[in-house]
Coordinates of C-alpha atoms in Angstrom, one line a residue:
V1 CA 80.2 115.0 117.4
H2 CA 82.9 114.1 119.7
S3 CA 86.9 115.4 119.2
T4 CA 90.0 114.8 121.7
P5 CA 93.4 115.8 120.8
I6 CA 96.3 112.5 120.7
E7 CA 100.5 113.4 121.1
V8 CA 102.4 112.2 118.5
G9 CA 106.3 112.3 118.2
A10 CA 105.1 113.5 114.8
S11 CA 103.6 115.3 111.9
T12 CA 102.6 111.7 110.7
M13 CA 101.0 110.9 107.9
I14 CA 97.4 108.8 108.9
H15 CA 95.0 108.3 106.0
D16 CA 92.4 106.1 108.6
F17 CA 91.3 104.8 111.1
A18 CA 89.2 101.7 112.4
I19 CA 87.0 101.5 115.7
T20 CA 84.7 98.0 117.5
G21 CA 81.2 98.5 118.9
S22 CA 84.2 100.2 121.8
D23 CA 87.6 101.2 121.3
V24 CA 88.7 103.2 118.3
V25 CA 92.1 102.3 117.2
F26 CA 94.7 104.2 115.3
W27 CA 98.1 103.3 113.1
E28 CA 101.2 105.8 113.6
G29 CA 103.9 104.9 110.9
P30 CA 106.9 106.5 110.0
V31 CA 106.1 108.7 107.1
L32 CA 107.0 112.1 108.5
F33 CA 105.9 115.4 107.1
D34 CA 109.0 117.9 106.1
I35 CA 109.0 120.8 106.1
N36 CA 111.6 122.2 103.5
M37 CA 110.5 119.8 101.7
A38 CA 107.1 122.0 100.9
I39 CA 109.5 124.9 100.9
S40 CA 111.3 123.6 97.9
G41 CA 108.3 123.2 96.2
E42 CA 107.8 118.5 96.3
L43 CA 104.5 118.1 95.4
I44 CA 103.7 115.5 98.3
P45 CA 106.1 117.1 101.3
Y46 CA 106.4 113.7 103.1
R47 CA 109.5 111.2 104.0
W48 CA 109.8 108.3 105.3
D49 CA 112.6 107.9 108.6
D50 CA 112.6 104.6 109.7
S51 CA 113.6 106.1 113.9
Y52 CA 110.2 106.8 113.5
G53 CA 109.0 103.4 114.1
A54 CA 105.2 102.0 114.0
R55 CA 102.9 101.6 116.3
M56 CA 98.7 100.7 116.8
G57 CA 96.5 102.3 120.0
V58 CA 93.7 101.8 121.6
M59 CA 91.5 104.6 122.9
P60 CA 88.4 103.8 124.5
L61 CA 85.2 104.7 121.6
G62 CA 84.4 108.8 122.8
G63 CA 87.3 108.8 125.4
T64 CA 90.0 111.4 126.0
G65 CA 93.4 111.8 124.4
D66 CA 94.8 111.0 127.7
Q67 CA 93.4 107.2 127.4
I68 CA 94.6 106.3 124.2
R69 CA 97.0 102.8 124.7
W70 CA 100.4 102.1 122.4
V71 CA 102.2 99.1 121.2
E72 CA 104.9 99.4 119.2
L73 CA 105.2 97.6 116.0
D74 CA 108.4 97.0 113.3
P75 CA 108.0 100.3 110.6
M76 CA 105.0 99.5 108.5
F77 CA 102.3 102.0 107.0
I78 CA 98.6 101.7 106.1
F79 CA 96.9 103.7 103.9
H80 CA 93.4 102.2 104.3
G81 CA 92.3 99.5 107.8
T82 CA 89.0 97.4 106.0
N83 CA 88.2 96.1 109.2
A84 CA 87.5 95.7 113.2
H85 CA 86.1 94.1 116.2
R86 CA 86.5 93.6 119.8
N87 CA 86.6 89.6 120.2
G88 CA 86.7 89.3 124.7
D89 CA 90.5 91.1 125.4
D90 CA 91.3 91.0 121.9
V91 CA 91.2 93.9 119.4
V92 CA 91.8 92.2 115.9
V93 CA 92.0 94.8 113.2
Y94 CA 92.4 94.0 109.5
G95 CA 94.0 96.7 107.1
S96 CA 96.6 96.9 103.7
K97 CA 99.4 96.4 105.2
L98 CA 103.1 98.6 103.4
S99 CA 106.1 98.0 104.5
D100 CA 107.7 101.0 103.6
F101 CA 106.5 104.2 101.6
F102 CA 108.1 107.7 100.3
K103 CA 111.3 105.4 100.9
Q104 CA 112.3 106.1 97.3
Y105 CA 110.3 108.3 95.4
D106 CA 109.7 105.4 93.2
G107 CA 105.5 104.5 93.8
L108 CA 104.5 102.3 96.6
D109 CA 108.2 100.7 97.2
G110 CA 106.8 97.3 97.8
P111 CA 102.6 96.2 97.5
A112 CA 99.9 97.0 100.6
L113 CA 99.2 93.3 101.6
L114 CA 96.7 91.8 103.9
T115 CA 97.5 91.5 106.9
K116 CA 95.5 91.1 110.6
W117 CA 96.3 92.2 114.0
T118 CA 96.3 91.3 117.4
I119 CA 96.2 93.8 120.3
N120 CA 95.7 91.9 123.6
T121 CA 94.3 94.8 125.9
A122 CA 94.4 92.4 129.8
G123 CA 97.4 93.6 130.8
T124 CA 99.1 97.0 132.3
S125 CA 100.6 96.9 128.7
L126 CA 99.1 95.7 125.2
T127 CA 100.8 93.1 123.1
I128 CA 100.6 92.2 119.7
S129 CA 100.6 89.5 116.8
E130 CA 100.3 90.0 113.2
E131 CA 99.4 87.7 110.9
L132 CA 99.6 88.0 106.6
L133 CA 97.1 87.0 105.6
H134 CA 97.6 86.8 101.5
D135 CA 100.1 87.2 99.2
L136 CA 97.9 89.2 96.4
P137 CA 98.4 93.3 96.8
L138 CA 95.0 94.0 98.2
D139 CA 93.8 97.5 99.1
L140 CA 90.9 99.9 98.5
P141 CA 88.6 97.9 100.7
S142 CA 84.9 98.2 100.8
Y143 CA 82.3 95.3 102.7
D144 CA 78.5 95.5 103.8
R145 CA 79.0 98.1 106.4
R146 CA 75.3 96.2 108.4
F147 CA 78.1 94.3 109.8
L148 CA 81.0 97.1 110.9
T149 CA 82.4 96.9 114.3
N150 CA 81.2 92.9 113.3
Q151 CA 84.0 89.9 112.4
L152 CA 83.4 90.2 108.6
R153 CA 82.7 87.1 106.3
D154 CA 83.1 89.3 103.2
A155 CA 85.3 91.7 102.5
Y156 CA 86.1 93.1 98.9
F157 CA 89.2 95.0 97.3
V158 CA 90.8 96.7 94.2
T159 CA 93.9 94.6 93.3
T160 CA 96.5 97.0 92.8
Q161 CA 100.4 96.2 90.9
Q162 CA 103.0 97.6 90.6
T163 CA 104.3 99.3 86.9
D164 CA 107.7 99.5 85.8
D165 CA 107.7 103.8 85.7
G166 CA 105.7 103.8 89.7
N167 CA 102.5 103.6 88.9
I168 CA 100.0 102.2 89.9
W169 CA 97.5 99.6 88.0
F170 CA 94.1 98.6 89.5
E171 CA 93.5 95.2 87.6
G172 CA 90.1 94.1 90.0
I173 CA 87.9 93.8 92.1
T174 CA 89.5 90.7 94.5
G175 CA 87.1 89.1 97.3
Y176 CA 88.2 87.8 100.7
N177 CA 87.1 85.3 103.0
F178 CA 87.2 85.5 106.1
A179 CA 85.8 82.1 107.2
T180 CA 88.4 79.9 104.2
G181 CA 90.9 82.7 102.5
A182 CA 89.2 81.9 99.4
L183 CA 89.4 85.0 96.7
D184 CA 86.6 86.0 94.7
R185 CA 88.6 88.0 91.5
W186 CA 87.1 89.6 89.3
I187 CA 89.9 90.6 86.3
S188 CA 89.3 93.8 84.7
G189 CA 90.8 93.5 81.7
P190 CA 93.7 95.5 80.2
D191 CA 92.1 99.2 79.5
L192 CA 89.6 99.0 82.6
Q193 CA 91.0 99.8 86.1
P194 CA 87.8 99.6 88.2
N195 CA 87.7 102.1 91.5
E196 CA 86.9 101.4 94.9
G197 CA 84.2 99.1 95.2
L198 CA 80.6 100.7 97.3
F199 CA 78.2 97.3 98.4
V200 CA 75.3 98.0 98.8
A201 CA 72.3 95.7 100.5
D202 CA 70.1 93.5 98.9
S203 CA 67.5 93.8 100.5
E204 CA 67.4 95.2 104.6
S205 CA 66.6 91.3 105.7
A206 CA 68.9 90.3 103.1
G207 CA 72.5 88.0 104.6
E208 CA 76.0 89.6 104.7
G209 CA 77.2 90.0 101.2
E210 CA 73.4 89.2 99.8
G211 CA 73.9 92.7 97.2
W212 CA 76.0 94.3 94.8
L213 CA 78.9 96.1 94.6
L214 CA 79.1 99.8 92.2
S215 CA 82.5 100.6 90.9
Y216 CA 83.0 103.5 88.5
A217 CA 85.9 101.6 86.0
W218 CA 87.8 103.9 83.9
D219 CA 88.4 103.4 80.4
R220 CA 91.9 104.3 79.5
T221 CA 90.9 103.6 75.9
I222 CA 88.2 106.8 75.6
D223 CA 89.4 108.2 78.8
R224 CA 85.4 107.5 80.8
S225 CA 84.3 106.3 83.0
E226 CA 81.6 103.9 83.5
L227 CA 79.6 103.0 86.1
V228 CA 79.9 99.0 86.7
I229 CA 77.7 96.7 89.1
L230 CA 78.4 93.3 89.9
D231 CA 77.4 90.2 92.1
A232 CA 78.6 90.7 94.7
T233 CA 78.5 86.9 95.7
D234 CA 79.5 86.4 92.1
L235 CA 83.1 89.0 91.7
A236 CA 83.9 86.4 88.8
S237 CA 81.6 86.6 86.9
G238 CA 82.3 90.0 85.7
P239 CA 79.9 92.8 85.5
V240 CA 75.5 92.1 85.3
A241 CA 75.2 95.6 84.3
S242 CA 77.4 99.4 83.3
I243 CA 76.6 102.3 83.1
E244 CA 78.4 104.9 79.8
L245 CA 79.5 107.8 81.9
P246 CA 80.4 111.1 80.2
Q247 CA 84.1 111.7 81.7
R248 CA 86.7 109.8 83.4
V249 CA 85.4 109.4 87.4
P250 CA 89.3 110.6 89.3
F251 CA 90.8 107.7 91.0
G252 CA 90.8 108.6 95.1
F253 CA 87.5 110.0 95.7
H254 CA 86.8 107.3 98.8
A255 CA 85.2 107.5 101.6
A256 CA 82.4 106.1 103.8
F257 CA 79.5 107.5 106.3
H258 CA 78.0 105.6 109.1
R259 CA 75.2 106.4 111.2

Protein backbone atom coordinates (compact mmCIF):
# COMPACT_ATOMS: atom_id res chain seq x y z
CA VAL A 1 0.00 0.00 0.00
CA HIS A 2 1.34 3.41 -0.99
CA SER A 3 0.13 6.78 0.32
CA THR A 4 1.30 10.35 -0.10
CA PRO A 5 -0.20 13.72 0.88
CA ILE A 6 -1.21 16.09 -1.92
CA GLU A 7 -1.62 19.77 -1.08
CA VAL A 8 -4.85 21.44 -2.27
CA GLY A 9 -6.21 24.91 -1.77
CA ALA A 10 -9.35 24.02 0.16
CA SER A 11 -11.39 21.09 1.47
CA THR A 12 -12.83 20.06 -1.90
CA MET A 13 -15.08 17.11 -2.69
CA ILE A 14 -13.04 14.54 -4.65
CA HIS A 15 -15.06 11.42 -5.36
CA ASP A 16 -12.91 9.53 -7.85
CA PHE A 17 -9.61 9.38 -9.73
CA ALA A 18 -8.09 7.39 -12.60
CA ILE A 19 -4.87 5.53 -13.35
CA THR A 20 -2.88 4.70 -16.45
CA GLY A 21 -0.08 2.15 -16.52
CA SER A 22 2.29 4.81 -15.16
CA ASP A 23 0.20 7.73 -13.86
CA VAL A 24 -2.46 8.71 -11.35
CA VAL A 25 -4.91 11.37 -12.53
CA PHE A 26 -6.84 13.49 -10.02
CA TRP A 27 -9.50 16.09 -10.73
CA GLU A 28 -10.63 18.86 -8.45
CA GLY A 29 -13.66 21.11 -8.89
CA PRO A 30 -15.13 24.04 -6.96
CA VAL A 31 -17.33 21.99 -4.61
CA LEU A 32 -16.11 23.01 -1.16
CA PHE A 33 -16.84 21.76 2.34
CA ASP A 34 -18.51 24.50 4.41
CA ILE A 35 -18.09 24.18 8.18
CA ASN A 36 -20.89 26.67 8.84
CA MET A 37 -23.32 24.61 6.81
CA ALA A 38 -22.27 21.55 8.81
CA ILE A 39 -22.81 23.37 12.11
CA SER A 40 -26.25 24.52 10.97
CA GLY A 41 -27.25 20.92 10.32
CA GLU A 42 -27.07 20.67 6.53
CA LEU A 43 -27.07 16.98 5.56
CA ILE A 44 -24.55 17.61 2.76
CA PRO A 45 -22.48 20.64 3.81
CA TYR A 46 -20.90 21.45 0.46
CA ARG A 47 -21.26 24.47 -1.79
CA TRP A 48 -20.20 25.57 -5.25
CA ASP A 49 -17.61 28.38 -5.46
CA ASP A 50 -16.70 29.48 -9.00
CA SER A 51 -13.66 31.34 -7.75
CA TYR A 52 -11.89 28.09 -6.79
CA GLY A 53 -11.86 26.89 -10.40
CA ALA A 54 -11.16 23.34 -11.54
CA ARG A 55 -8.05 21.41 -12.53
CA MET A 56 -6.61 18.02 -13.35
CA GLY A 57 -3.37 16.70 -11.93
CA VAL A 58 -1.03 14.00 -13.23
CA MET A 59 1.31 12.24 -10.79
CA PRO A 60 3.60 9.27 -11.37
CA LEU A 61 1.99 6.03 -10.23
CA GLY A 62 3.63 5.29 -6.89
CA GLY A 63 5.05 8.80 -6.77
CA THR A 64 4.86 11.53 -4.15
CA GLY A 65 2.61 14.55 -3.82
CA ASP A 66 5.35 17.00 -4.75
CA GLN A 67 5.60 15.34 -8.18
CA ILE A 68 2.03 16.10 -9.22
CA ARG A 69 1.55 18.56 -12.09
CA TRP A 70 -1.73 20.45 -12.47
CA VAL A 71 -3.49 22.01 -15.42
CA GLU A 72 -6.37 24.45 -15.02
CA LEU A 73 -9.89 23.98 -16.39
CA ASP A 74 -13.06 26.03 -16.49
CA PRO A 75 -15.21 25.32 -13.42
CA MET A 76 -16.85 21.89 -13.64
CA PHE A 77 -17.30 18.77 -11.55
CA ILE A 78 -16.72 15.06 -12.16
CA PHE A 79 -18.21 12.43 -9.91
CA HIS A 80 -17.11 9.41 -11.93
CA GLY A 81 -14.22 8.85 -14.28
CA THR A 82 -14.57 6.01 -16.77
CA ASN A 83 -10.96 5.13 -17.55
CA ALA A 84 -7.61 6.61 -18.51
CA HIS A 85 -4.66 5.52 -20.60
CA ARG A 86 -1.38 6.90 -21.86
CA ASN A 87 -0.70 7.48 -25.55
CA GLY A 88 2.91 8.61 -25.81
CA ASP A 89 3.15 12.03 -24.14
CA ASP A 90 -0.63 12.25 -23.85
CA VAL A 91 -2.71 11.09 -20.90
CA VAL A 92 -6.26 10.48 -22.12
CA VAL A 93 -9.05 10.63 -19.54
CA TYR A 94 -12.74 9.82 -19.96
CA GLY A 95 -15.35 10.91 -17.43
CA SER A 96 -18.87 12.22 -16.91
CA LYS A 97 -18.74 16.01 -16.65
CA LEU A 98 -21.20 18.17 -14.74
CA SER A 99 -21.26 21.87 -15.58
CA ASP A 100 -21.87 22.56 -11.88
CA PHE A 101 -22.99 20.83 -8.71
CA PHE A 102 -24.45 22.09 -5.40
CA LYS A 103 -24.80 25.47 -7.06
CA GLN A 104 -28.55 25.89 -6.81
CA TYR A 105 -29.44 22.97 -4.50
CA ASP A 106 -32.04 21.79 -6.98
CA GLY A 107 -30.59 18.45 -8.00
CA LEU A 108 -27.57 18.02 -10.25
CA ASP A 109 -28.09 21.40 -11.96
CA GLY A 110 -27.38 19.77 -15.30
CA PRO A 111 -26.66 16.46 -17.03
CA ALA A 112 -23.50 14.40 -16.59
CA LEU A 113 -22.05 14.21 -20.10
CA LEU A 114 -19.39 11.78 -21.31
CA THR A 115 -16.27 13.82 -22.04
CA LYS A 116 -12.71 13.14 -23.17
CA TRP A 117 -9.73 15.12 -21.89
CA THR A 118 -6.30 14.85 -23.49
CA ILE A 119 -3.46 16.06 -21.26
CA ASN A 120 -0.11 16.58 -22.96
CA THR A 121 2.76 16.02 -20.55
CA ALA A 122 5.71 16.72 -22.87
CA GLY A 123 6.43 20.33 -21.98
CA THR A 124 7.40 22.06 -18.77
CA SER A 125 3.71 22.83 -18.26
CA LEU A 126 0.78 20.54 -18.97
CA THR A 127 -1.68 21.44 -21.71
CA ILE A 128 -5.20 20.05 -22.03
CA SER A 129 -7.95 19.74 -24.61
CA GLU A 130 -11.55 18.69 -24.07
CA GLU A 131 -14.06 16.90 -26.30
CA LEU A 132 -17.73 16.20 -25.63
CA LEU A 133 -18.42 12.65 -26.82
CA HIS A 134 -22.22 12.54 -26.56
CA ASP A 135 -25.09 14.73 -25.37
CA LEU A 136 -26.99 11.84 -23.76
CA PRO A 137 -26.58 11.96 -19.96
CA LEU A 138 -24.31 9.04 -19.05
CA ASP A 139 -22.87 8.31 -15.61
CA LEU A 140 -21.98 5.47 -13.22
CA PRO A 141 -19.61 3.81 -15.71
CA SER A 142 -18.59 0.18 -15.98
CA TYR A 143 -16.36 -1.70 -18.41
CA ASP A 144 -14.34 -4.85 -18.89
CA ARG A 145 -11.77 -4.27 -16.15
CA ARG A 146 -9.30 -6.63 -17.75
CA PHE A 147 -8.63 -3.60 -19.96
CA LEU A 148 -8.00 -1.12 -17.15
CA THR A 149 -5.37 1.48 -18.24
CA ASN A 150 -5.97 0.65 -21.93
CA GLN A 151 -7.92 2.47 -24.60
CA LEU A 152 -11.38 0.97 -24.22
CA ARG A 153 -13.55 -0.18 -27.07
CA ASP A 154 -16.77 -0.17 -25.02
CA ALA A 155 -18.07 1.11 -21.70
CA TYR A 156 -21.48 0.87 -20.08
CA PHE A 157 -23.33 3.66 -18.29
CA VAL A 158 -26.53 4.34 -16.42
CA THR A 159 -28.65 6.73 -18.45
CA THR A 160 -29.69 9.49 -16.05
CA GLN A 161 -32.55 11.95 -16.31
CA GLN A 162 -33.40 14.74 -13.92
CA THR A 163 -37.01 14.88 -12.73
CA ASP A 164 -39.06 18.05 -12.18
CA ASP A 165 -38.60 17.79 -8.41
CA GLY A 166 -34.79 17.76 -8.65
CA ASN A 167 -34.29 14.03 -8.22
CA ILE A 168 -32.50 11.71 -10.62
CA TRP A 169 -34.19 8.91 -12.54
CA PHE A 170 -32.09 6.00 -13.80
CA GLU A 171 -33.92 5.17 -17.03
CA GLY A 172 -31.71 2.39 -18.38
CA ILE A 173 -28.22 1.20 -19.26
CA THR A 174 -26.35 2.35 -22.35
CA GLY A 175 -23.27 0.91 -24.01
CA TYR A 176 -20.95 3.40 -25.73
CA ASN A 177 -18.47 2.39 -28.44
CA PHE A 178 -15.41 4.66 -28.29
CA ALA A 179 -14.33 3.80 -31.83
CA THR A 180 -17.63 4.62 -33.56
CA GLY A 181 -19.66 6.61 -31.06
CA ALA A 182 -22.51 4.10 -31.43
CA LEU A 183 -24.95 3.53 -28.58
CA ASP A 184 -26.54 0.27 -27.45
CA ARG A 185 -29.43 1.18 -25.14
CA TRP A 186 -31.69 -0.77 -22.82
CA ILE A 187 -34.56 1.43 -21.61
CA SER A 188 -35.92 -0.25 -18.51
CA GLY A 189 -39.38 1.33 -18.52
CA PRO A 190 -41.21 3.73 -16.19
CA ASP A 191 -41.13 1.55 -13.07
CA LEU A 192 -37.71 -0.16 -13.10
CA GLN A 193 -34.50 1.72 -12.28
CA PRO A 194 -31.19 -0.11 -12.87
CA ASN A 195 -28.08 0.76 -10.93
CA GLU A 196 -24.44 0.75 -12.08
CA GLY A 197 -23.60 -2.36 -14.05
CA LEU A 198 -20.89 -4.89 -13.29
CA PHE A 199 -19.20 -6.51 -16.29
CA VAL A 200 -18.38 -10.21 -16.09
CA ALA A 201 -16.35 -11.73 -18.91
CA ASP A 202 -17.74 -14.84 -20.59
CA SER A 203 -14.41 -16.57 -19.98
CA GLU A 204 -10.79 -15.68 -19.29
CA SER A 205 -10.03 -15.91 -23.00
CA ALA A 206 -13.07 -13.89 -24.14
CA GLY A 207 -12.45 -10.73 -26.11
CA GLU A 208 -13.13 -7.27 -24.74
CA GLY A 209 -16.82 -6.80 -24.06
CA GLU A 210 -17.71 -10.44 -24.58
CA GLY A 211 -19.68 -11.23 -21.47
CA TRP A 212 -22.51 -10.13 -19.23
CA LEU A 213 -23.59 -6.98 -17.47
CA LEU A 214 -25.18 -7.41 -14.03
CA SER A 215 -27.22 -4.69 -12.36
CA TYR A 216 -29.46 -4.32 -9.33
CA ALA A 217 -32.71 -2.82 -10.61
CA TRP A 218 -35.34 -1.35 -8.29
CA ASP A 219 -39.02 -1.92 -9.08
CA ARG A 220 -40.81 1.01 -7.51
CA THR A 221 -44.24 -0.63 -7.83
CA ILE A 222 -43.31 -3.27 -5.23
CA ASP A 223 -40.31 -1.52 -3.60
CA ARG A 224 -37.99 -4.47 -4.21
CA SER A 225 -34.94 -5.03 -6.37
CA GLU A 226 -33.97 -7.71 -8.81
CA LEU A 227 -30.61 -8.68 -10.24
CA VAL A 228 -30.87 -8.29 -14.01
CA ILE A 229 -28.40 -9.95 -16.38
CA LEU A 230 -27.83 -8.46 -19.82
CA ASP A 231 -25.79 -9.63 -22.79
CA ALA A 232 -23.09 -6.95 -22.95
CA THR A 233 -22.96 -7.26 -26.74
CA ASP A 234 -26.72 -6.67 -27.11
CA LEU A 235 -28.06 -4.47 -24.33
CA ALA A 236 -31.00 -3.30 -26.42
CA SER A 237 -32.61 -6.75 -26.26
CA GLY A 238 -33.04 -6.36 -22.50
CA PRO A 239 -32.30 -8.81 -19.69
CA VAL A 240 -31.71 -12.45 -20.57
CA ALA A 241 -32.49 -13.34 -16.95
CA SER A 242 -33.43 -11.74 -13.64
CA ILE A 243 -33.31 -12.88 -10.04
CA GLU A 244 -35.95 -11.53 -7.65
CA LEU A 245 -34.61 -10.23 -4.35
CA PRO A 246 -36.58 -10.01 -1.08
CA GLN A 247 -35.87 -6.30 -0.55
CA ARG A 248 -34.58 -3.15 -2.16
CA VAL A 249 -30.85 -2.67 -2.75
CA PRO A 250 -30.20 1.07 -2.20
CA PHE A 251 -28.69 3.12 -4.99
CA GLY A 252 -25.13 4.26 -4.45
CA PHE A 253 -23.63 0.88 -3.60
CA HIS A 254 -20.73 0.86 -6.02
CA ALA A 255 -16.98 0.51 -6.08
CA ALA A 256 -14.17 -1.21 -7.95
CA PHE A 257 -11.26 -3.38 -6.90
CA HIS A 258 -8.29 -4.20 -9.13
CA ARG A 259 -5.25 -6.26 -8.41
